[in-house]
């Protein structure tokens, strides 16, 4: 069972109170972009064995979208953070480096 | 004029706990930037209650004020007074980027009362309801079995629950199942300090 703290209402939300929103920090490429960039935006997704960044929504609670950094193997949660950011905050990256040295994820690591 | 009735017209049930659909309840949703003085003023004036902190519900003689999300409040007041209070709110808000809406008829409200109330609610909601964790004064939006709900405690044996009117029958039925005779869990009672 996954428990994530909603950064907006502070609730320790059980997985069943949340909706999964897929991979986090995907850069949007729309009209005017190259075919390669649009394809990447639309289809290319990470499927890591380890550190991952995801979008979640507190759908049965305050209704807000937020981000979560967690490990897909150990289910360890490194932290959650608000949606208004294009990359994970420094403190969360530091925490991950402390427990999973050498981690990489897309443009990070 | 037709007679206005609540979703279940004050249905009630006695099992492990008492469950009552408590009838018509005035409810006004207020959305906006909760740090704005005007928004705060409108909310506290309309409810008569003090401004609540995160996940708090404050009570007055004629209503209550609940923190629903970082940009949403819920004002409870007598059903008959909604249009009056709402008109005043809208006037005070003026051009402020905020929205106040009468949602009274879109919701249903229940009372769950009795010594086993924490046990009954804990069967349906993924919330830590230990007496030292969940106390009167806190409102928790959560999941009640398969539907969204907001719950709070009036005192140690009394919960109040708000859900959408369209799922009021479901809420009532699932609460009755959780409160069925012979289904006592005795969990929270056993946690009481001796
Ligand atoms: Zn939340």
PDB file of C-alpha atoms and ligand atoms in Angstrom:
ATOM      1  CA  UNK A   1       0.000   0.000   0.000  1.00  0.00           C
ATOM      2  CA  UNK A   2       1.339   3.371  -1.044  1.00  0.00           C
ATOM      3  CA  UNK A   3       0.869   6.403   1.211  1.00  0.00           C
ATOM      4  CA  UNK A   4       1.694   9.853  -0.164  1.00  0.00           C
ATOM      5  CA  UNK A   5       1.487  13.131   1.709  1.00  0.00           C
ATOM      6  CA  UNK A   6      -0.535  15.683  -0.229  1.00  0.00           C
ATOM      7  CA  UNK A   7       1.562  18.883  -0.258  1.00  0.00           C
ATOM      8  CA  UNK A   8      -1.568  21.037  -0.402  1.00  0.00           C
ATOM      9  CA  UNK A   9      -3.692  19.749   2.470  1.00  0.00           C
ATOM     10  CA  UNK A  10      -1.006  17.869   4.401  1.00  0.00           C
ATOM     11  CA  UNK A  11      -3.019  14.651   4.527  1.00  0.00           C
ATOM     12  CA  UNK A  12      -1.244  11.296   4.592  1.00  0.00           C
ATOM     13  CA  UNK A  13      -3.278  10.001   1.688  1.00  0.00           C
ATOM     14  CA  UNK A  14      -3.812   6.327   1.128  1.00  0.00           C
ATOM     15  CA  UNK A  15      -3.319   5.237  -2.496  1.00  0.00           C
ATOM     16  CA  UNK A  16      -7.072   4.614  -2.828  1.00  0.00           C
ATOM     17  CA  UNK A  17      -7.744   8.290  -2.121  1.00  0.00           C
ATOM     18  CA  UNK A  18      -5.513   9.331  -5.033  1.00  0.00           C
ATOM     19  CA  UNK A  19      -5.481   9.066  -8.820  1.00  0.00           C
ATOM     20  CA  UNK A  20      -2.281   8.247 -10.679  1.00  0.00           C
ATOM     21  CA  UNK A  21      -1.396  10.774 -13.387  1.00  0.00           C
ATOM     22  CA  UNK A  22       1.591   9.149 -15.089  1.00  0.00           C
ATOM     23  CA  UNK A  23       5.105  10.435 -15.557  1.00  0.00           C
ATOM     24  CA  UNK A  24       6.078  13.858 -14.223  1.00  0.00           C
ATOM     25  CA  UNK A  25       7.917  16.783 -15.818  1.00  0.00           C
ATOM     26  CA  UNK A  26       7.062  16.019 -19.437  1.00  0.00           C
ATOM     27  CA  UNK A  27       7.788  18.999 -21.632  1.00  0.00           C
ATOM     28  CA  UNK A  28       4.899  19.817 -23.906  1.00  0.00           C
ATOM     29  CA  UNK A  29       5.562  20.130 -27.633  1.00  0.00           C
ATOM     30  CA  UNK A  30       2.628  21.438 -29.631  1.00  0.00           C
ATOM     31  CA  UNK A  31       2.005  23.094 -32.997  1.00  0.00           C
ATOM     32  CA  UNK A  32       5.214  24.233 -34.698  1.00  0.00           C
ATOM     33  CA  UNK A  33       7.420  21.620 -33.012  1.00  0.00           C
ATOM     34  CA  UNK A  34       9.421  19.025 -34.921  1.00  0.00           C
ATOM     35  CA  UNK A  35       7.937  15.570 -35.532  1.00  0.00           C
ATOM     36  CA  UNK A  36      10.628  14.043 -33.304  1.00  0.00           C
ATOM     37  CA  UNK A  37       9.890  16.393 -30.401  1.00  0.00           C
ATOM     38  CA  UNK A  38       6.148  15.849 -30.732  1.00  0.00           C
ATOM     39  CA  UNK A  39       6.569  12.069 -30.871  1.00  0.00           C
ATOM     40  CA  UNK A  40       8.788  12.195 -27.792  1.00  0.00           C
ATOM     41  CA  UNK A  41       6.231  14.313 -25.945  1.00  0.00           C
ATOM     42  CA  UNK A  42       3.309  12.128 -26.929  1.00  0.00           C
ATOM     43  CA  UNK A  43       4.715   8.604 -26.671  1.00  0.00           C
ATOM     44  CA  UNK A  44       8.139   8.312 -25.031  1.00  0.00           C
ATOM     45  CA  UNK A  45       7.910   7.379 -21.352  1.00  0.00           C
ATOM     46  CA  UNK A  46      10.349   6.154 -18.753  1.00  0.00           C
ATOM     47  CA  UNK A  47       9.718   2.775 -17.192  1.00  0.00           C
ATOM     48  CA  UNK A  48      12.421   2.733 -14.559  1.00  0.00           C
ATOM     49  CA  UNK A  49      13.460  -0.022 -12.206  1.00  0.00           C
ATOM     50  CA  UNK A  50      14.122   2.328  -9.302  1.00  0.00           C
ATOM     51  CA  UNK A  51      13.868   6.107  -8.871  1.00  0.00           C
ATOM     52  CA  UNK A  52      10.838   7.610 -10.582  1.00  0.00           C
ATOM     53  CA  UNK A  53       8.937  10.900 -10.647  1.00  0.00           C
ATOM     54  CA  UNK A  54       5.193  10.847 -11.057  1.00  0.00           C
ATOM     55  CA  UNK A  55       2.089  13.027 -11.089  1.00  0.00           C
ATOM     56  CA  UNK A  56      -0.705  12.220  -8.668  1.00  0.00           C
ATOM     57  CA  UNK A  57      -4.008  13.864  -7.885  1.00  0.00           C
ATOM     58  CA  UNK A  58      -5.642  13.997  -4.458  1.00  0.00           C
ATOM     59  CA  UNK A  59      -8.912  13.177  -6.185  1.00  0.00           C
ATOM     60  CA  UNK A  60     -10.998  12.155  -3.161  1.00  0.00           C
ATOM     61  CA  UNK A  61      -9.514  14.953  -1.065  1.00  0.00           C
ATOM     62  CA  UNK A  62      -8.601  18.536  -1.960  1.00  0.00           C
ATOM     63  CA  UNK A  63      -8.612  17.737  -5.679  1.00  0.00           C
ATOM     64  CA  UNK A  64      -5.125  19.130  -6.360  1.00  0.00           C
ATOM     65  CA  UNK A  65      -2.433  17.700  -8.632  1.00  0.00           C
ATOM     66  CA  UNK A  66       1.004  17.189  -7.110  1.00  0.00           C
ATOM     67  CA  UNK A  67       4.294  15.385  -7.757  1.00  0.00           C
ATOM     68  CA  UNK A  68       5.803  12.383  -6.026  1.00  0.00           C
ATOM     69  CA  UNK A  69       9.360  11.037  -6.073  1.00  0.00           C
ATOM     70  CA  UNK A  70       9.511   7.368  -5.238  1.00  0.00           C
ATOM     71  CA  UNK A  71      11.244   4.079  -5.901  1.00  0.00           C
ATOM     72  CA  UNK A  72       9.350   1.610  -8.076  1.00  0.00           C
ATOM     73  CA  UNK A  73      11.268  -1.353  -6.641  1.00  0.00           C
ATOM     74  CA  UNK A  74      11.411  -0.688  -2.909  1.00  0.00           C
ATOM     75  CA  UNK A  75       8.249   1.497  -2.869  1.00  0.00           C
ATOM     76  CA  UNK A  76      10.203   3.991  -0.756  1.00  0.00           C
ATOM     77  CA  UNK A  77       8.761   7.485  -1.061  1.00  0.00           C
ATOM     78  CA  UNK A  78      11.426  10.200  -1.270  1.00  0.00           C
ATOM     79  CA  UNK A  79       8.948  13.020  -1.039  1.00  0.00           C
ATOM     80  CA  UNK A  80       6.054  14.891  -2.598  1.00  0.00           C
ATOM     81  CA  UNK A  81       6.055  18.443  -3.939  1.00  0.00           C
ATOM     82  CA  UNK A  82       3.636  20.920  -5.557  1.00  0.00           C
ATOM     83  CA  UNK A  83       2.703  20.787  -9.231  1.00  0.00           C
ATOM     84  CA  UNK A  84       3.999  24.269 -10.045  1.00  0.00           C
ATOM     85  CA  UNK A  85       7.509  23.205 -11.001  1.00  0.00           C
ATOM     86  CA  UNK A  86       9.200  21.768 -14.089  1.00  0.00           C
ATOM     87  CA  UNK A  87      11.725  19.683 -12.183  1.00  0.00           C
ATOM     88  CA  UNK A  88      12.128  18.066  -8.745  1.00  0.00           C
ATOM     89  CA  UNK A  89      13.245  20.479  -5.992  1.00  0.00           C
ATOM     90  CA  UNK A  90      16.876  20.347  -4.860  1.00  0.00           C
ATOM     91  CA  UNK A  91      16.087  18.981  -1.384  1.00  0.00           C
ATOM     92  CA  UNK A  92      14.318  15.954  -2.833  1.00  0.00           C
ATOM     93  CA  UNK A  93      17.153  15.258  -5.292  1.00  0.00           C
ATOM     94  CA  UNK A  94      19.625  15.520  -2.423  1.00  0.00           C
ATOM     95  CA  UNK A  95      17.606  13.080  -0.344  1.00  0.00           C
ATOM     96  CA  UNK A  96      17.517  10.576  -3.215  1.00  0.00           C
ATOM     97  CA  UNK A  97      21.276  10.886  -3.723  1.00  0.00           C
ATOM     98  CA  UNK A  98      21.725  10.098  -0.041  1.00  0.00           C
ATOM     99  CA  UNK A  99      19.938   6.750  -0.245  1.00  0.00           C
ATOM    100  CA  UNK A 100      20.384   5.829  -3.916  1.00  0.00           C
ATOM    101  CA  UNK A 101      23.810   7.163  -5.007  1.00  0.00           C
ATOM    102  CA  UNK A 102      24.353   7.198  -8.756  1.00  0.00           C
ATOM    103  CA  UNK A 103      20.639   7.364  -9.623  1.00  0.00           C
ATOM    104  CA  UNK A 104      19.589   8.723 -13.006  1.00  0.00           C
ATOM    105  CA  UNK A 105      16.231   9.659 -14.497  1.00  0.00           C
ATOM    106  CA  UNK A 106      15.833  11.201 -17.945  1.00  0.00           C
ATOM    107  CA  UNK A 107      17.618  14.563 -17.762  1.00  0.00           C
ATOM    108  CA  UNK A 108      18.481  14.131 -14.084  1.00  0.00           C
ATOM    109  CA  UNK A 109      20.998  12.333 -11.969  1.00  0.00           C
TER     110      UNK A 109
ATOM    111  CA  UNK B   1     -44.467  26.752  -4.393  1.00  0.00           C
ATOM    112  CA  UNK B   2     -43.425  23.138  -4.215  1.00  0.00           C
ATOM    113  CA  UNK B   3     -42.182  21.778  -0.907  1.00  0.00           C
ATOM    114  CA  UNK B   4     -38.393  21.491  -0.794  1.00  0.00           C
ATOM    115  CA  UNK B   5     -37.114  18.248   0.725  1.00  0.00           C
ATOM    116  CA  UNK B   6     -33.635  16.858   1.287  1.00  0.00           C
ATOM    117  CA  UNK B   7     -32.243  13.860  -0.600  1.00  0.00           C
ATOM    118  CA  UNK B   8     -33.560  11.182   1.789  1.00  0.00           C
ATOM    119  CA  UNK B   9     -36.168  13.298   3.592  1.00  0.00           C
ATOM    120  CA  UNK B  10     -34.672  12.778   7.075  1.00  0.00           C
ATOM    121  CA  UNK B  11     -34.244   9.006   6.855  1.00  0.00           C
ATOM    122  CA  UNK B  12     -32.853   7.415  10.015  1.00  0.00           C
ATOM    123  CA  UNK B  13     -31.447   4.082  11.191  1.00  0.00           C
ATOM    124  CA  UNK B  14     -30.429   2.612  14.528  1.00  0.00           C
ATOM    125  CA  UNK B  15     -27.722  -0.029  14.584  1.00  0.00           C
ATOM    126  CA  UNK B  16     -24.295  -0.009  16.213  1.00  0.00           C
ATOM    127  CA  UNK B  17     -24.676   3.742  15.913  1.00  0.00           C
ATOM    128  CA  UNK B  18     -27.482   6.096  14.996  1.00  0.00           C
ATOM    129  CA  UNK B  19     -27.442   7.309  11.375  1.00  0.00           C
ATOM    130  CA  UNK B  20     -29.569  10.274  10.333  1.00  0.00           C
ATOM    131  CA  UNK B  21     -29.891  12.210   7.149  1.00  0.00           C
ATOM    132  CA  UNK B  22     -30.369  15.519   8.881  1.00  0.00           C
ATOM    133  CA  UNK B  23     -32.426  17.312   6.238  1.00  0.00           C
ATOM    134  CA  UNK B  24     -32.005  20.606   4.482  1.00  0.00           C
ATOM    135  CA  UNK B  25     -28.707  22.330   5.209  1.00  0.00           C
ATOM    136  CA  UNK B  26     -27.564  25.605   3.704  1.00  0.00           C
ATOM    137  CA  UNK B  27     -24.146  25.296   2.046  1.00  0.00           C
ATOM    138  CA  UNK B  28     -22.197  27.939   0.164  1.00  0.00           C
ATOM    139  CA  UNK B  29     -18.963  27.159  -1.631  1.00  0.00           C
ATOM    140  CA  UNK B  30     -16.439  29.980  -1.792  1.00  0.00           C
ATOM    141  CA  UNK B  31     -13.477  29.693  -4.132  1.00  0.00           C
ATOM    142  CA  UNK B  32     -10.698  32.228  -4.420  1.00  0.00           C
ATOM    143  CA  UNK B  33      -7.351  33.300  -3.016  1.00  0.00           C
ATOM    144  CA  UNK B  34      -7.792  32.608   0.704  1.00  0.00           C
ATOM    145  CA  UNK B  35      -5.021  35.043   1.618  1.00  0.00           C
ATOM    146  CA  UNK B  36      -7.097  38.012   0.397  1.00  0.00           C
ATOM    147  CA  UNK B  37      -8.608  40.121   3.164  1.00  0.00           C
ATOM    148  CA  UNK B  38     -11.900  40.469   1.265  1.00  0.00           C
ATOM    149  CA  UNK B  39     -12.258  36.721   0.835  1.00  0.00           C
ATOM    150  CA  UNK B  40     -11.518  36.123   4.522  1.00  0.00           C
ATOM    151  CA  UNK B  41     -13.948  38.813   5.571  1.00  0.00           C
ATOM    152  CA  UNK B  42     -16.747  37.495   3.351  1.00  0.00           C
ATOM    153  CA  UNK B  43     -16.286  33.964   4.675  1.00  0.00           C
ATOM    154  CA  UNK B  44     -16.205  34.879   8.353  1.00  0.00           C
ATOM    155  CA  UNK B  45     -19.123  37.307   8.048  1.00  0.00           C
ATOM    156  CA  UNK B  46     -21.332  34.841   6.156  1.00  0.00           C
ATOM    157  CA  UNK B  47     -20.626  31.955   8.540  1.00  0.00           C
ATOM    158  CA  UNK B  48     -20.230  33.902  11.779  1.00  0.00           C
ATOM    159  CA  UNK B  49     -17.234  31.676  12.487  1.00  0.00           C
ATOM    160  CA  UNK B  50     -13.534  32.459  12.766  1.00  0.00           C
ATOM    161  CA  UNK B  51     -11.263  31.812   9.782  1.00  0.00           C
ATOM    162  CA  UNK B  52     -10.162  28.149   9.795  1.00  0.00           C
ATOM    163  CA  UNK B  53      -6.612  26.936   9.343  1.00  0.00           C
ATOM    164  CA  UNK B  54      -5.632  24.085   7.033  1.00  0.00           C
ATOM    165  CA  UNK B  55      -8.175  21.190   7.339  1.00  0.00           C
ATOM    166  CA  UNK B  56     -10.000  22.971  10.159  1.00  0.00           C
ATOM    167  CA  UNK B  57     -13.698  23.618  10.661  1.00  0.00           C
ATOM    168  CA  UNK B  58     -14.843  26.438  12.923  1.00  0.00           C
ATOM    169  CA  UNK B  59     -18.354  26.638  14.332  1.00  0.00           C
ATOM    170  CA  UNK B  60     -20.682  29.528  15.175  1.00  0.00           C
ATOM    171  CA  UNK B  61     -24.203  29.733  16.607  1.00  0.00           C
ATOM    172  CA  UNK B  62     -25.803  29.657  13.184  1.00  0.00           C
ATOM    173  CA  UNK B  63     -23.272  27.933  11.004  1.00  0.00           C
ATOM    174  CA  UNK B  64     -19.748  26.763  10.366  1.00  0.00           C
ATOM    175  CA  UNK B  65     -16.776  27.513   8.148  1.00  0.00           C
ATOM    176  CA  UNK B  66     -14.685  24.694   6.691  1.00  0.00           C
ATOM    177  CA  UNK B  67     -11.301  24.662   4.925  1.00  0.00           C
ATOM    178  CA  UNK B  68     -11.825  22.428   1.875  1.00  0.00           C
ATOM    179  CA  UNK B  69      -8.633  23.016  -0.145  1.00  0.00           C
ATOM    180  CA  UNK B  70      -6.014  25.784  -0.480  1.00  0.00           C
ATOM    181  CA  UNK B  71      -8.492  27.817  -2.549  1.00  0.00           C
ATOM    182  CA  UNK B  72     -11.872  26.607  -1.333  1.00  0.00           C
ATOM    183  CA  UNK B  73     -14.050  27.149   1.737  1.00  0.00           C
ATOM    184  CA  UNK B  74     -17.461  25.788   2.653  1.00  0.00           C
ATOM    185  CA  UNK B  75     -19.928  27.908   4.586  1.00  0.00           C
ATOM    186  CA  UNK B  76     -22.706  26.149   6.495  1.00  0.00           C
ATOM    187  CA  UNK B  77     -25.780  28.124   7.479  1.00  0.00           C
ATOM    188  CA  UNK B  78     -29.541  27.655   7.901  1.00  0.00           C
ATOM    189  CA  UNK B  79     -31.122  26.625   4.591  1.00  0.00           C
ATOM    190  CA  UNK B  80     -33.576  29.548   4.572  1.00  0.00           C
ATOM    191  CA  UNK B  81     -30.765  32.093   4.952  1.00  0.00           C
ATOM    192  CA  UNK B  82     -28.645  31.017   1.993  1.00  0.00           C
ATOM    193  CA  UNK B  83     -29.907  33.462  -0.610  1.00  0.00           C
ATOM    194  CA  UNK B  84     -29.668  36.366   1.829  1.00  0.00           C
ATOM    195  CA  UNK B  85     -26.145  35.547   2.965  1.00  0.00           C
ATOM    196  CA  UNK B  86     -25.041  34.745  -0.590  1.00  0.00           C
ATOM    197  CA  UNK B  87     -26.321  38.078  -1.907  1.00  0.00           C
ATOM    198  CA  UNK B  88     -24.328  39.922   0.752  1.00  0.00           C
ATOM    199  CA  UNK B  89     -21.227  37.864  -0.050  1.00  0.00           C
ATOM    200  CA  UNK B  90     -21.478  38.561  -3.778  1.00  0.00           C
ATOM    201  CA  UNK B  91     -21.936  42.274  -3.092  1.00  0.00           C
ATOM    202  CA  UNK B  92     -18.910  42.470  -0.774  1.00  0.00           C
ATOM    203  CA  UNK B  93     -16.752  40.430  -3.145  1.00  0.00           C
ATOM    204  CA  UNK B  94     -17.471  42.883  -5.966  1.00  0.00           C
ATOM    205  CA  UNK B  95     -14.701  42.591  -8.533  1.00  0.00           C
ATOM    206  CA  UNK B  96     -12.557  40.288  -6.395  1.00  0.00           C
ATOM    207  CA  UNK B  97     -11.526  37.215  -8.364  1.00  0.00           C
ATOM    208  CA  UNK B  98     -13.577  34.782  -6.281  1.00  0.00           C
ATOM    209  CA  UNK B  99     -16.779  32.816  -6.639  1.00  0.00           C
ATOM    210  CA  UNK B 100     -19.532  32.093  -4.126  1.00  0.00           C
ATOM    211  CA  UNK B 101     -22.181  29.556  -5.102  1.00  0.00           C
ATOM    212  CA  UNK B 102     -25.211  28.021  -3.380  1.00  0.00           C
ATOM    213  CA  UNK B 103     -24.597  24.249  -3.345  1.00  0.00           C
ATOM    214  CA  UNK B 104     -27.210  23.360  -0.695  1.00  0.00           C
ATOM    215  CA  UNK B 105     -29.364  21.309  -3.066  1.00  0.00           C
ATOM    216  CA  UNK B 106     -26.360  19.571  -4.606  1.00  0.00           C
ATOM    217  CA  UNK B 107     -25.343  17.915  -1.338  1.00  0.00           C
ATOM    218  CA  UNK B 108     -26.622  15.677   1.414  1.00  0.00           C
ATOM    219  CA  UNK B 109     -25.615  15.732   5.063  1.00  0.00           C
ATOM    220  CA  UNK B 110     -25.619  12.926   7.652  1.00  0.00           C
ATOM    221  CA  UNK B 111     -25.052  12.575  11.395  1.00  0.00           C
ATOM    222  CA  UNK B 112     -23.369   9.408  12.687  1.00  0.00           C
ATOM    223  CA  UNK B 113     -23.712   9.186  16.462  1.00  0.00           C
ATOM    224  CA  UNK B 114     -22.754   6.707  19.128  1.00  0.00           C
ATOM    225  CA  UNK B 115     -19.895   5.172  21.034  1.00  0.00           C
ATOM    226  CA  UNK B 116     -18.891   3.066  18.021  1.00  0.00           C
ATOM    227  CA  UNK B 117     -18.950   5.995  15.565  1.00  0.00           C
ATOM    228  CA  UNK B 118     -15.165   5.970  15.061  1.00  0.00           C
ATOM    229  CA  UNK B 119     -15.241   2.234  14.309  1.00  0.00           C
ATOM    230  CA  UNK B 120     -18.103   2.592  11.824  1.00  0.00           C
ATOM    231  CA  UNK B 121     -16.396   5.432   9.953  1.00  0.00           C
ATOM    232  CA  UNK B 122     -13.039   3.654   9.982  1.00  0.00           C
ATOM    233  CA  UNK B 123     -14.607   0.708   8.136  1.00  0.00           C
ATOM    234  CA  UNK B 124     -15.391   3.008   5.211  1.00  0.00           C
ATOM    235  CA  UNK B 125     -12.729   5.740   5.132  1.00  0.00           C
ATOM    236  CA  UNK B 126      -8.924   5.332   4.719  1.00  0.00           C
ATOM    237  CA  UNK B 127      -8.308   7.784   7.566  1.00  0.00           C
ATOM    238  CA  UNK B 128      -6.541   7.366  10.914  1.00  0.00           C
ATOM    239  CA  UNK B 129      -9.440   8.017  13.291  1.00  0.00           C
ATOM    240  CA  UNK B 130      -7.549   7.374  16.517  1.00  0.00           C
ATOM    241  CA  UNK B 131      -8.878   9.785  19.196  1.00  0.00           C
ATOM    242  CA  UNK B 132      -5.439  11.333  19.548  1.00  0.00           C
ATOM    243  CA  UNK B 133      -5.110  11.895  15.806  1.00  0.00           C
ATOM    244  CA  UNK B 134      -8.558  12.850  14.530  1.00  0.00           C
ATOM    245  CA  UNK B 135     -10.361  15.267  16.830  1.00  0.00           C
ATOM    246  CA  UNK B 136     -13.314  17.648  16.745  1.00  0.00           C
ATOM    247  CA  UNK B 137     -12.303  20.767  14.814  1.00  0.00           C
ATOM    248  CA  UNK B 138     -10.696  18.930  11.912  1.00  0.00           C
ATOM    249  CA  UNK B 139     -12.497  18.300   8.609  1.00  0.00           C
ATOM    250  CA  UNK B 140     -11.240  15.551   6.332  1.00  0.00           C
ATOM    251  CA  UNK B 141     -12.202  15.196   2.694  1.00  0.00           C
ATOM    252  CA  UNK B 142     -11.802  11.567   1.855  1.00  0.00           C
ATOM    253  CA  UNK B 143     -13.314   8.448   0.349  1.00  0.00           C
ATOM    254  CA  UNK B 144     -16.385   6.793   1.877  1.00  0.00           C
ATOM    255  CA  UNK B 145     -16.286   3.326   0.296  1.00  0.00           C
ATOM    256  CA  UNK B 146     -16.702   4.288  -3.381  1.00  0.00           C
ATOM    257  CA  UNK B 147     -17.723   7.936  -3.105  1.00  0.00           C
ATOM    258  CA  UNK B 148     -16.154  11.255  -2.134  1.00  0.00           C
ATOM    259  CA  UNK B 149     -17.160  12.681   1.233  1.00  0.00           C
ATOM    260  CA  UNK B 150     -16.133  15.219   3.848  1.00  0.00           C
ATOM    261  CA  UNK B 151     -16.246  14.183   7.502  1.00  0.00           C
ATOM    262  CA  UNK B 152     -15.743  15.961  10.806  1.00  0.00           C
ATOM    263  CA  UNK B 153     -16.580  15.374  14.459  1.00  0.00           C
ATOM    264  CA  UNK B 154     -18.878  17.554  16.538  1.00  0.00           C
ATOM    265  CA  UNK B 155     -17.720  15.831  19.699  1.00  0.00           C
ATOM    266  CA  UNK B 156     -16.080  12.533  20.569  1.00  0.00           C
ATOM    267  CA  UNK B 157     -19.090  10.343  19.605  1.00  0.00           C
ATOM    268  CA  UNK B 158     -20.617  12.374  16.792  1.00  0.00           C
ATOM    269  CA  UNK B 159     -19.548  12.551  13.163  1.00  0.00           C
ATOM    270  CA  UNK B 160     -21.048  14.695  10.447  1.00  0.00           C
ATOM    271  CA  UNK B 161     -20.708  13.743   6.797  1.00  0.00           C
ATOM    272  CA  UNK B 162     -21.347  15.643   3.575  1.00  0.00           C
ATOM    273  CA  UNK B 163     -21.573  13.980   0.163  1.00  0.00           C
ATOM    274  CA  UNK B 164     -23.115  14.714  -3.210  1.00  0.00           C
ATOM    275  CA  UNK B 165     -26.905  14.505  -3.264  1.00  0.00           C
ATOM    276  CA  UNK B 166     -26.787  12.094  -6.212  1.00  0.00           C
ATOM    277  CA  UNK B 167     -25.033   9.480  -4.040  1.00  0.00           C
ATOM    278  CA  UNK B 168     -26.951  10.113  -0.801  1.00  0.00           C
ATOM    279  CA  UNK B 169     -28.753   6.763  -1.006  1.00  0.00           C
ATOM    280  CA  UNK B 170     -25.434   4.955  -1.512  1.00  0.00           C
ATOM    281  CA  UNK B 171     -23.900   6.777   1.469  1.00  0.00           C
ATOM    282  CA  UNK B 172     -26.879   5.908   3.661  1.00  0.00           C
ATOM    283  CA  UNK B 173     -26.888   2.246   2.594  1.00  0.00           C
ATOM    284  CA  UNK B 174     -23.159   1.743   3.054  1.00  0.00           C
ATOM    285  CA  UNK B 175     -23.276   3.458   6.461  1.00  0.00           C
ATOM    286  CA  UNK B 176     -26.092   1.104   7.487  1.00  0.00           C
ATOM    287  CA  UNK B 177     -24.006  -1.905   6.437  1.00  0.00           C
ATOM    288  CA  UNK B 178     -21.022  -0.624   8.448  1.00  0.00           C
ATOM    289  CA  UNK B 179     -23.325  -0.094  11.438  1.00  0.00           C
ATOM    290  CA  UNK B 180     -25.183  -3.407  11.177  1.00  0.00           C
ATOM    291  CA  UNK B 181     -26.001  -5.128  14.451  1.00  0.00           C
ATOM    292  CA  UNK B 182     -23.382  -7.721  15.369  1.00  0.00           C
ATOM    293  CA  UNK B 183     -20.623  -6.061  13.329  1.00  0.00           C
ATOM    294  CA  UNK B 184     -18.903  -4.246  16.191  1.00  0.00           C
ATOM    295  CA  UNK B 185     -15.149  -4.027  15.666  1.00  0.00           C
ATOM    296  CA  UNK B 186     -14.348  -2.717  19.147  1.00  0.00           C
ATOM    297  CA  UNK B 187     -11.147  -1.243  17.784  1.00  0.00           C
ATOM    298  CA  UNK B 188     -11.185   2.346  18.958  1.00  0.00           C
ATOM    299  CA  UNK B 189     -12.816   1.554  22.295  1.00  0.00           C
ATOM    300  CA  UNK B 190      -9.892  -0.765  23.001  1.00  0.00           C
ATOM    301  CA  UNK B 191      -7.484   2.128  22.310  1.00  0.00           C
ATOM    302  CA  UNK B 192      -8.927   4.306  25.057  1.00  0.00           C
ATOM    303  CA  UNK B 193      -6.447   5.147  27.772  1.00  0.00           C
ATOM    304  CA  UNK B 194      -7.323   3.207  30.927  1.00  0.00           C
TER     305      UNK B 194
HETATM  306 ZN1  LIG C   1      -4.844  17.211  -0.752  1.00  0.00          ZN
END
